[in-house]
CSV table of C-alpha atoms (C1' of nucleotides) in Angstrom, one decimal:
chain,number,residue,atom,x,y,z
A,1,MET,CA,62.5,12.2,55.0
A,2,GLY,CA,62.8,8.7,55.2
A,3,ARG,CA,61.3,6.9,58.3
A,4,ALA,CA,63.0,6.1,61.5
A,5,PRO,CA,63.7,2.0,61.5
A,6,CYS,CA,61.3,0.8,64.0
A,7,CYS,CA,64.1,-0.1,66.3
A,8,GLU,CA,67.9,0.2,66.9
A,9,LYS,CA,69.1,-2.7,64.6
A,10,VAL,CA,72.2,-3.3,65.7
A,11,GLY,CA,72.5,-6.2,68.1
A,12,LEU,CA,69.3,-7.1,67.7
A,13,LYS,CA,68.9,-11.2,67.1
A,14,LYS,CA,67.5,-12.4,64.0
A,15,GLY,CA,66.3,-15.6,62.8
A,16,ARG,CA,64.2,-18.3,64.6
A,17,TRP,CA,62.8,-17.7,68.2
A,18,THR,CA,64.1,-20.3,71.0
A,19,THR,CA,61.6,-21.5,73.8
A,20,GLU,CA,63.7,-19.1,76.3
A,21,GLU,CA,62.6,-16.0,74.2
A,22,ASP,CA,59.3,-17.4,74.0
A,23,GLU,CA,58.9,-17.9,77.6
A,24,ILE,CA,60.1,-14.1,78.2
A,25,LEU,CA,57.8,-12.8,75.8
A,26,THR,CA,54.8,-14.5,77.1
A,27,LYS,CA,55.3,-14.0,80.7
A,28,TYR,CA,55.8,-10.3,79.6
A,29,ILE,CA,52.7,-9.9,77.8
A,30,GLN,CA,51.2,-11.8,80.5
A,31,ALA,CA,52.0,-9.6,83.2
A,32,ASN,CA,52.1,-6.2,81.4
A,33,GLY,CA,49.6,-6.7,78.1
A,34,GLU,CA,49.9,-6.1,74.7
A,35,GLY,CA,51.0,-3.0,73.1
A,36,SER,CA,54.0,-0.6,73.2
A,37,TRP,CA,55.9,-2.9,71.1
A,38,ARG,CA,58.6,-0.7,70.5
A,39,SER,CA,59.5,-0.6,74.2
A,40,LEU,CA,58.8,-3.9,74.9
A,41,PRO,CA,62.0,-5.7,73.8
A,42,LYS,CA,63.9,-3.5,75.9
A,43,ASN,CA,61.4,-4.0,79.2
A,44,ALA,CA,61.5,-7.4,78.7
A,45,GLY,CA,65.2,-8.1,78.1
A,46,LEU,CA,64.8,-9.6,74.7
A,47,LEU,CA,67.4,-8.6,72.0
A,48,ARG,CA,64.4,-8.4,69.5
A,49,CYS,CA,62.8,-5.9,67.4
A,50,GLY,CA,59.5,-4.9,68.5
A,51,LYS,CA,57.8,-5.9,65.6
A,52,SER,CA,59.3,-9.1,65.6
A,53,CYS,CA,58.2,-9.7,69.2
A,54,ARG,CA,54.9,-8.4,67.8
A,55,LEU,CA,55.0,-11.1,65.3
A,56,ARG,CA,56.0,-13.6,67.3
A,57,TRP,CA,53.3,-13.0,70.0
A,58,ILE,CA,50.3,-12.6,67.5
A,59,ASN,CA,51.4,-15.6,65.1
A,60,TYR,CA,52.6,-18.1,68.0
A,61,LEU,CA,52.4,-17.5,71.3
A,62,ARG,CA,48.8,-16.1,71.8
A,63,ALA,CA,46.8,-18.6,73.7
A,64,ASP,CA,43.8,-18.4,71.5
A,65,LEU,CA,45.8,-19.3,68.7
A,66,LYS,CA,44.2,-22.5,67.1
A,67,ARG,CA,46.9,-24.6,66.3
A,68,GLY,CA,46.7,-27.9,63.8
A,69,ASN,CA,46.2,-28.6,60.1
A,70,ILE,CA,43.8,-26.1,58.2
A,71,THR,CA,40.5,-28.5,58.4
A,72,ALA,CA,38.2,-28.7,55.2
A,73,GLU,CA,35.9,-26.1,56.5
A,74,GLU,CA,38.3,-23.6,56.9
A,75,GLU,CA,40.0,-24.1,53.5
A,76,GLU,CA,36.5,-23.6,52.0
A,77,LEU,CA,36.3,-20.7,53.8
A,78,ILE,CA,39.4,-19.2,53.0
A,79,ILE,CA,38.7,-19.8,49.2
A,80,ASN,CA,35.7,-18.3,49.3
A,81,LEU,CA,37.1,-15.0,51.5
A,82,HIS,CA,40.1,-15.1,49.0
A,83,ALA,CA,37.6,-14.9,46.0
A,84,THR,CA,36.0,-11.9,47.8
A,85,LEU,CA,38.8,-10.1,49.6
A,86,GLY,CA,42.0,-10.9,47.5
A,87,ASN,CA,44.9,-10.8,49.6
A,88,ARG,CA,43.8,-9.3,52.2
A,89,TRP,CA,44.9,-11.6,55.1
A,90,SER,CA,44.0,-10.1,57.9
A,91,LEU,CA,40.8,-9.6,56.9
A,92,ILE,CA,40.7,-13.0,55.9
A,93,ALA,CA,41.9,-14.1,59.4
A,94,SER,CA,39.4,-12.3,61.0
A,95,HIS,CA,36.9,-15.0,59.8
A,96,LEU,CA,39.0,-17.7,61.1
A,97,PRO,CA,38.9,-17.5,64.8
A,98,GLY,CA,42.4,-18.8,65.8
A,99,ARG,CA,43.9,-18.4,62.7
A,100,THR,CA,46.6,-15.6,61.9
A,101,ASP,CA,47.0,-13.8,58.5
A,102,ASN,CA,50.5,-15.0,58.3
A,103,GLU,CA,49.4,-18.9,58.7
A,104,ILE,CA,46.5,-18.2,55.7
A,105,LYS,CA,48.9,-16.5,53.4
A,106,ASN,CA,51.3,-19.3,53.7
A,107,TYR,CA,48.7,-21.7,53.4
A,108,TRP,CA,47.3,-20.1,50.4
A,109,ASN,CA,50.9,-20.0,48.8
A,110,SER,CA,51.8,-23.1,49.6
A,111,HIS,CA,48.5,-25.3,49.1
A,112,LEU,CA,45.5,-23.2,47.7
A,113,SER,CA,47.3,-21.4,45.2
A,114,ARG,CA,49.0,-24.6,44.1
A,115,LYS,CA,45.6,-26.3,43.2
A,116,ILE,CA,44.3,-23.4,41.5
A,117,HIS,CA,47.3,-23.0,39.3
A,118,SER,CA,47.1,-26.8,38.2
A,119,PHE,CA,43.5,-25.9,37.4
A,120,ARG,CA,44.1,-22.8,35.5
A,121,ARG,CA,42.1,-23.1,32.5
A,122,PRO,CA,43.3,-21.4,29.4
A,123,SER,CA,40.7,-20.6,27.4
A,124,CYS,CA,36.9,-21.1,26.5
A,125,GLN,CA,37.5,-24.4,25.4
A,126,SER,CA,37.7,-25.1,29.0
A,127,LEU,CA,41.3,-26.5,28.7
A,128,PRO,CA,43.2,-26.8,31.9
A,129,VAL,CA,46.9,-25.7,31.4
A,130,ILE,CA,49.0,-28.4,30.5
A,131,LEU,CA,52.8,-27.7,30.2
A,132,ASP,CA,54.5,-30.1,28.7
A,133,MET,CA,58.0,-28.7,30.3
A,134,THR,CA,60.0,-30.6,27.8
A,135,LYS,CA,58.4,-29.3,24.8
A,136,ALA,CA,58.4,-25.7,26.2
A,137,GLY,CA,61.9,-26.1,27.5
A,138,ILE,CA,61.7,-24.8,30.8
A,139,ALA,CA,62.0,-26.3,34.4
A,140,LYS,CA,64.3,-29.4,33.4
A,141,ARG,CA,64.4,-31.0,36.5
A,142,LYS,CA,67.2,-33.4,37.3
A,143,GLY,CA,65.7,-35.7,39.7
A,144,GLY,CA,62.5,-37.7,39.5
A,145,ARG,CA,60.9,-37.0,42.7
A,146,THR,CA,57.5,-36.7,42.9
A,147,ASN,CA,55.9,-33.6,43.7
A,148,ARG,CA,56.0,-33.4,46.9
A,149,TRP,CA,52.8,-31.7,47.6
A,150,GLU,CA,51.0,-34.4,45.8
A,151,MET,CA,52.7,-36.9,47.9
A,152,LYS,CA,51.3,-35.1,51.0
A,153,LYS,CA,48.2,-34.3,49.4
A,154,THR,CA,47.8,-37.9,48.6
A,155,LYS,CA,48.8,-39.2,51.6
A,156,SER,CA,46.7,-36.7,54.4
A,157,TYR,CA,43.7,-36.9,52.2
A,158,SER,CA,43.9,-40.7,51.8
A,159,THR,CA,42.9,-41.1,55.3
A,160,GLN,CA,39.9,-38.9,54.9
A,161,GLU,CA,38.6,-40.8,51.9
A,162,ASP,CA,36.4,-42.8,54.3
A,163,ASP,CA,33.9,-40.4,55.1
A,164,GLY,CA,33.4,-40.0,51.0
A,165,SER,CA,33.8,-36.1,51.1
A,166,SER,CA,37.7,-36.1,50.1
A,167,SER,CA,37.9,-38.6,47.6
A,168,GLN,CA,37.8,-35.8,45.3
A,169,LYS,CA,41.3,-34.7,46.7
A,170,THR,CA,43.1,-37.7,45.4
A,171,VAL,CA,45.1,-37.7,42.8
A,172,GLU,CA,45.8,-40.8,40.7
A,173,ASN,CA,47.8,-41.4,38.0
A,174,VAL,CA,49.2,-38.7,37.4
A,175,SER,CA,52.1,-38.6,34.9
A,176,VAL,CA,55.3,-36.5,36.6
A,177,ASN,CA,55.6,-34.6,33.6
A,178,GLU,CA,52.1,-33.1,33.4
A,179,VAL,CA,51.0,-30.4,35.5
A,180,VAL,CA,47.6,-32.5,35.4
A,181,PRO,CA,44.5,-30.5,36.7
A,182,LEU,CA,43.0,-31.9,39.8
A,183,PRO,CA,40.0,-33.5,38.4
A,184,SER,CA,38.5,-32.5,42.2
A,185,THR,CA,38.8,-29.0,42.0
A,186,PRO,CA,35.8,-28.0,39.6
A,187,ILE,CA,33.9,-29.9,42.6
A,188,LEU,CA,35.7,-28.2,45.2
A,189,GLU,CA,34.9,-24.8,43.8
A,190,LYS,CA,31.5,-25.5,43.2
A,191,GLU,CA,30.9,-26.7,46.7
A,192,THR,CA,33.0,-23.9,48.2
A,193,LEU,CA,31.3,-21.1,46.7
A,194,SER,CA,28.0,-21.4,47.1
A,195,THR,CA,25.3,-19.3,47.8
A,196,THR,CA,26.5,-19.2,51.5
A,197,ALA,CA,29.3,-17.3,49.9
A,198,ILE,CA,27.3,-14.8,48.3
A,199,GLU,CA,25.5,-13.6,51.1
A,200,ASP,CA,28.9,-13.4,53.1
A,201,ARG,CA,29.9,-11.3,50.1
A,202,MET,CA,26.9,-9.1,50.4
A,203,VAL,CA,27.7,-8.6,54.1
A,204,LEU,CA,31.4,-8.3,53.4
A,205,ASP,CA,30.8,-5.2,50.5
A,206,PRO,CA,32.9,-2.5,51.7
A,207,TYR,CA,30.7,-0.3,49.6
A,208,GLY,CA,27.5,-1.6,51.5
A,209,GLU,CA,25.3,1.6,51.2
A,210,ASP,CA,25.9,1.6,47.4
A,211,LYS,CA,22.7,-0.4,46.5
A,212,GLU,CA,23.7,-0.2,42.9
A,213,ARG,CA,26.4,-2.5,43.4
A,214,MET,CA,26.4,-6.1,43.6
A,215,ILE,CA,28.9,-8.3,44.6
A,216,PRO,CA,30.3,-10.3,42.1
A,217,VAL,CA,30.9,-13.8,42.3
A,218,ARG,CA,32.8,-14.9,39.7
A,219,THR,CA,31.3,-18.3,38.1
A,220,SER,CA,34.2,-20.8,37.7
A,221,PRO,CA,34.4,-21.4,34.0
A,222,CYS,CA,35.5,-24.5,35.1
A,223,GLN,CA,32.4,-25.9,35.6
A,224,ASP,CA,31.2,-28.4,33.3
A,225,THR,CA,27.9,-28.6,34.2
A,226,GLY,CA,27.1,-24.9,33.7
A,227,GLU,CA,26.9,-25.1,37.9
A,228,GLY,CA,29.6,-22.7,38.6
A,229,MET,CA,30.5,-21.3,42.1
A,230,LEU,CA,27.1,-19.7,42.5
A,231,GLY,CA,25.6,-23.2,42.2
A,232,SER,CA,23.3,-23.5,39.0
A,233,SER,CA,23.1,-21.1,36.0
A,234,GLU,CA,19.5,-20.3,37.2
A,235,GLU,CA,21.2,-19.3,40.3
A,236,ARG,CA,23.3,-17.0,38.8
A,237,GLU,CA,20.9,-15.3,36.4
A,238,ARG,CA,18.9,-14.5,39.4
A,239,LEU,CA,21.7,-12.7,40.9
A,240,VAL,CA,21.4,-9.2,39.2
A,241,PRO,CA,22.0,-6.0,40.8
A,242,MET,CA,19.5,-3.9,42.4
A,243,SER,CA,19.4,-0.4,41.9
A,244,SER,CA,18.5,1.9,44.8
A,245,SER,CA,15.1,2.1,43.8
A,246,GLY,CA,14.9,-2.0,44.0
A,247,GLU,CA,14.5,-2.1,40.4
A,248,GLU,CA,16.4,-4.9,38.5
A,249,ARG,CA,19.3,-4.1,36.7
A,250,THR,CA,20.1,-6.8,34.1
A,251,ILE,CA,23.8,-7.1,33.5
A,252,GLU,CA,23.6,-10.5,31.8
A,253,ASN,CA,26.8,-11.9,32.6
A,254,SER,CA,28.9,-9.1,32.2
A,255,MET,CA,29.9,-9.1,35.7
A,256,LEU,CA,31.7,-12.4,35.3
A,257,CYS,CA,32.7,-11.8,31.4
A,258,PRO,CA,31.9,-9.4,29.3
A,259,SER,CA,29.3,-10.6,26.8
A,260,GLY,CA,30.3,-8.7,23.8
A,261,ASN,CA,26.8,-7.1,23.7
A,262,ALA,CA,27.3,-3.2,23.2
A,263,GLU,CA,24.2,-2.8,25.7
A,264,THR,CA,25.5,-4.6,28.5
A,265,GLU,CA,29.1,-3.1,28.0
A,266,THR,CA,27.8,0.2,28.6
A,267,ASP,CA,27.7,-0.9,32.2
A,268,ILE,CA,31.1,-1.7,32.4
A,269,ALA,CA,30.5,-4.5,34.6
A,270,PRO,CA,34.3,-5.6,34.7
A,271,PHE,CA,35.1,-2.5,36.6
A,272,GLU,CA,32.2,-2.6,39.1
A,273,SER,CA,33.4,-6.2,39.8
A,274,ILE,CA,36.8,-4.6,40.3
A,275,GLU,CA,36.0,-2.4,42.9
A,276,SER,CA,33.3,-4.4,44.7
A,277,GLY,CA,35.0,-7.6,45.9
A,278,GLY,CA,38.7,-6.7,44.3
A,279,MET,CA,38.3,-9.0,41.8
A,280,LEU,CA,39.6,-8.5,38.3
A,281,CYS,CA,38.8,-10.7,35.5
A,282,PHE,CA,41.2,-11.5,32.5
A,283,ASN,CA,39.3,-9.1,30.8
A,284,ASP,CA,39.7,-6.5,33.3
A,285,ILE,CA,43.6,-7.1,32.8
A,286,MET,CA,43.2,-6.6,29.1
A,287,ASP,CA,41.4,-3.7,29.4
A,288,ASN,CA,44.0,-2.0,31.4
A,289,GLU,CA,46.5,-3.3,29.2
A,290,LEU,CA,44.8,-2.0,26.3
A,291,LEU,CA,44.2,1.7,27.8
A,292,GLU,CA,45.1,3.8,25.0
A,293,PRO,CA,47.5,6.8,25.8
A,294,ASN,CA,44.6,9.1,25.5
A,295,GLY,CA,42.8,7.7,28.1
A,296,ASP,CA,40.5,5.7,25.9
A,297,LEU,CA,39.8,2.1,26.8
A,298,THR,CA,40.1,0.3,23.9
A,299,LEU,CA,37.7,-3.1,24.6
A,300,SER,CA,38.3,-5.3,21.9
A,301,GLU,CA,35.6,-7.4,23.5
A,302,TRP,CA,34.9,-10.7,22.8
A,303,GLY,CA,35.8,-10.2,18.6
A,304,GLU,CA,34.1,-8.2,16.5
A,305,ASN,CA,32.9,-5.0,18.5
A,306,LYS,CA,35.4,-3.2,18.9
A,307,VAL,CA,34.1,-0.6,21.5
A,308,THR,CA,36.0,2.7,22.6
A,309,VAL,CA,35.0,4.0,25.9
A,310,ASN,CA,36.8,7.4,26.9
A,311,VAL,CA,37.0,7.1,30.5
A,312,GLU,CA,36.1,10.6,31.1
A,313,GLU,CA,32.6,10.0,29.5
A,314,ARG,CA,32.4,7.1,31.6
A,315,GLU,CA,32.8,9.3,34.7
A,316,ASN,CA,30.8,12.0,33.5
A,317,SER,CA,28.0,9.8,32.2
A,318,GLY,CA,28.4,8.6,36.0
A,319,ILE,CA,28.8,4.8,34.9
A,320,LEU,CA,32.1,5.1,36.4
A,321,SER,CA,32.1,7.8,39.4
A,322,PRO,CA,35.4,9.3,40.3
A,323,ASN,CA,35.1,7.5,43.3
A,324,LYS,CA,35.2,4.5,41.9
A,325,THR,CA,37.9,5.6,39.6
A,326,ALA,CA,39.7,5.9,42.9
A,327,ALA,CA,38.8,2.5,44.0
A,328,ASN,CA,40.0,1.1,40.7
A,329,ASN,CA,43.1,2.8,40.8
A,330,GLU,CA,43.6,2.1,44.5
A,331,GLU,CA,43.4,-1.9,43.3
A,332,ILE,CA,45.4,-1.6,40.9
A,333,GLU,CA,48.1,0.2,42.8
A,334,SER,CA,48.0,-2.0,45.7
A,335,GLY,CA,49.0,-4.8,43.9
A,336,ASN,CA,45.7,-6.2,43.3
A,337,LEU,CA,46.0,-5.9,39.7
A,338,SER,CA,49.2,-4.6,38.0
A,339,SER,CA,49.4,-4.1,34.7
A,340,ASN,CA,53.2,-4.1,34.6
A,341,VAL,CA,55.6,-7.0,35.2
A,342,ASP,CA,55.6,-6.7,38.8
A,343,CYS,CA,52.9,-8.6,39.2
A,344,GLY,CA,54.4,-11.8,38.2
A,345,ASP,CA,53.1,-14.8,40.0
A,346,LEU,CA,49.5,-15.3,39.8
A,347,ASN,CA,49.4,-15.9,43.3
A,348,SER,CA,49.9,-12.4,43.5
A,349,CYS,CA,46.2,-11.8,42.0
A,350,SER,CA,43.7,-10.7,44.4
A,351,SER,CA,41.3,-13.8,43.3
A,352,ILE,CA,41.7,-17.2,42.2
A,353,THR,CA,38.7,-16.8,40.3
A,354,SER,CA,39.9,-13.4,38.7
A,355,CYS,CA,43.3,-13.8,37.5
A,356,PHE,CA,43.0,-16.5,34.9
A,357,VAL,CA,39.5,-18.0,34.4
A,358,ASP,CA,37.4,-15.2,33.2
A,359,GLU,CA,37.9,-14.3,29.6
A,360,CYS,CA,35.6,-17.1,29.2
A,361,ASN,CA,32.1,-16.8,28.4
A,362,ILE,CA,30.5,-18.3,31.4
A,363,ASP,CA,27.5,-19.3,29.1
A,364,ASN,CA,29.7,-21.8,27.4
A,365,ASN,CA,28.9,-25.4,28.4
A,366,LEU,CA,32.0,-26.3,29.6
A,367,ASP,CA,33.4,-29.8,28.7
A,368,TRP,CA,36.0,-31.1,30.2
A,369,ASP,CA,37.7,-33.3,28.1
A,370,TRP,CA,40.6,-35.1,29.7
A,371,GLU,CA,41.7,-37.5,27.2
A,372,ARG,CA,42.1,-34.3,24.8
A,373,VAL,CA,43.7,-32.4,27.5
A,374,VAL,CA,46.3,-34.6,27.8
A,375,GLN,CA,46.8,-35.5,24.2
A,376,GLY,CA,46.3,-32.2,22.5
A,377,ASN,CA,48.8,-30.3,24.6
A,378,GLU,CA,48.3,-27.5,22.1
A,379,LEU,CA,48.6,-24.8,24.5
A,380,TRP,CA,51.8,-23.9,23.4
A,381,ASP,CA,52.9,-22.3,20.0
A,382,GLU,CA,55.8,-24.8,19.1
A,383,LYS,CA,57.7,-22.0,17.3
A,384,GLU,CA,57.9,-19.2,19.6
A,385,TYR,CA,57.1,-21.3,22.9
A,386,MET,CA,54.3,-18.8,23.6
A,387,PRO,CA,51.0,-20.1,24.3
A,388,SER,CA,48.9,-19.6,21.4
A,389,TRP,CA,45.8,-19.7,23.3
A,390,LEU,CA,46.7,-15.9,24.0
A,391,TRP,CA,45.4,-14.8,20.8
A,392,GLU,CA,44.3,-17.7,18.6
A,393,SER,CA,40.9,-17.6,18.1
A,394,ASP,CA,38.5,-20.0,20.0
A,395,ASP,CA,37.0,-22.3,17.3
A,396,ASP,CA,33.4,-20.7,17.7
A,397,GLY,CA,35.0,-17.3,16.1
A,398,LYS,CA,34.5,-15.4,19.3
A,399,GLY,CA,38.0,-16.2,20.1
A,400,GLU,CA,39.3,-13.4,18.1
A,401,ARG,CA,38.7,-11.2,21.2
A,402,HIS,CA,42.3,-12.3,22.5
A,403,LYS,CA,43.3,-11.9,18.7
A,404,LEU,CA,45.5,-9.1,18.9
A,405,GLU,CA,46.6,-7.2,15.5
A,406,ASP,CA,49.7,-8.1,14.2
A,407,LYS,CA,50.9,-4.5,14.8
A,408,ASP,CA,50.3,-5.1,18.6
A,409,PHE,CA,53.2,-7.5,19.0
A,410,LYS,CA,55.1,-5.5,21.4
A,411,ARG,CA,51.4,-5.8,23.3
A,412,GLN,CA,51.5,-9.2,22.5
A,413,ASN,CA,55.1,-10.1,24.1
A,414,SER,CA,54.4,-7.4,27.0
A,415,LEU,CA,51.2,-9.4,28.0
A,416,VAL,CA,52.9,-12.5,27.5
A,417,ALA,CA,55.5,-11.4,30.2
A,418,TRP,CA,53.3,-10.0,32.5
A,419,LEU,CA,51.4,-13.2,32.6
A,420,PHE,CA,54.3,-15.4,32.9
A,421,TYR,CA,57.0,-13.7,34.8
B,1,DA,C1',75.0,-42.9,52.7
B,2,DA,C1',75.7,-38.6,50.7
B,3,DT,C1',73.1,-35.2,47.6
B,4,DT,C1',69.9,-32.5,45.6
B,5,DG,C1',65.3,-30.2,44.7
B,6,DG,C1',61.6,-28.4,46.8
B,7,DG,C1',58.0,-27.7,49.9
B,8,DA,C1',56.3,-25.7,54.4
B,9,DC,C1',56.3,-22.2,56.8
B,10,DA,C1',58.8,-19.0,60.2
B,11,DA,C1',60.5,-14.7,60.1
B,12,DC,C1',61.8,-10.2,58.1
B,13,DC,C1',61.2,-6.1,55.4
B,14,DG,C1',59.3,-2.3,53.5
B,15,DC,C1',55.1,0.3,53.0
B,16,DC,C1',51.0,2.7,54.7
B,17,DG,C1',47.6,4.7,57.4
B,18,DA,C1',46.6,6.8,62.0
B,19,DT,C1',47.8,8.6,66.3
B,20,DT,C1',50.4,11.6,69.0
B,21,DG,C1',53.3,15.7,70.5
C,1,DA,C1',50.4,22.0,60.0
C,2,DC,C1',54.1,18.9,60.2
C,3,DA,C1',57.1,15.5,61.8
C,4,DA,C1',57.6,11.4,64.4
C,5,DT,C1',56.3,7.6,66.0
C,6,DC,C1',53.5,3.3,66.2
C,7,DG,C1',50.9,-0.6,64.8
C,8,DG,C1',49.3,-3.4,61.2
C,9,DC,C1',49.6,-5.2,56.5
C,10,DG,C1',50.7,-8.0,52.5
C,11,DG,C1',55.1,-9.9,49.7
C,12,DT,C1',59.3,-11.8,50.2
C,13,DT,C1',62.9,-14.4,52.0
C,14,DG,C1',65.9,-17.9,54.7
C,15,DT,C1',65.7,-21.8,57.1
C,16,DC,C1',64.5,-26.2,57.9
C,17,DC,C1',63.0,-30.9,56.9
C,18,DC,C1',62.2,-34.8,53.9
C,19,DA,C1',61.7,-37.7,49.6
C,20,DA,C1',64.0,-39.1,45.7
C,21,DT,C1',68.0,-40.2,43.0
DNA sequence: AATTGGGACAACCGCCGATTG
DNA sequence: ACAATCGGCGGTTGTCCCAAT
């Protein structure tokens, strides 16, 4: 039996709120307090749904709301929190006084996700995605209007350049036809995902009592200096999980990326990373995609070593406890990860750092060769308009991890569909 | 000056968990 | 134990505005 609608929909006004309505609602709540949203419109004399009233009050009429643009500090915090919490906007908002979940969500979708998108790095070659739209045969635009966000960004940030902190955010000489990564973004990520953020995540760990867990902080493979979100590589190395006995357990960098080392893989680090921070890396996705019908998880990790792990065995062995599995499922079902096409836009992924950056071995000394990036443009397979990086090997040979068998052609297609639609 | 395309964001929708009777 | 209700959340849509053509 379906739920009754929250209110009678007939005769109710929809759309933008007028100042008169705002006044009525504000006065009513000031007089009677929040709550009883269902009956509020009737009592207040508003032709609005109770939910609509609540939303209007929470998002715009509350006195404690902060007005104005998101500051750099807030943006930093949002990025940090999103990396940890995923799309839990209300949780993120709770860390930003005066900001609402809706506001943050909109800001993320319109500003930050774009940044992340434009900085998406497709392979271990540390190449950002450069889509030659004319080659790819997509998104042919009529007009030549400059990307508005770029304009706004340039306009808005240029005024801040004086203090030297934001000059990195200005984009210059950007060719219209190319999605060129913002040179600033690595710095941005490096700055924003600092060790302070790690501490925050530790606090935020919903499984705080589980000492076996460690909040994984994914190091951006986009760092060209080896300094990732954690800062220096030494800092990353220091970040090792502690068992309940206080004994260090080394998981190399498997939290960030499976290393291909069998011993490391038994730690199933990527799965821990899922539940700890709601973060899923590319391999998580791949792993899900490659889940065999019999429950075996085929992990063609990083090439040569194809490791098959039976989920049941893992659970029994305590590597992945049932509740952890449940957590995984929850994450997956809740949309943080969907192995089907519904996931669609990468915006929907739980984490900026999890969706598309982590198929890379972070130990790679990442070099951003911008010239090559612009000139090379080899990411699309011209024959099929498919991004060849998905399964073509990296030049160091490790890249075979993404090279699927020919017989898996259907999977390739489904994976591509999942990634791009 | 009109048209067009797209960004920003306010608002809506549907689902879910908690609470209540 | 069950159904109804409520509040809250996240995803999506609709509308407004603006710059480019």
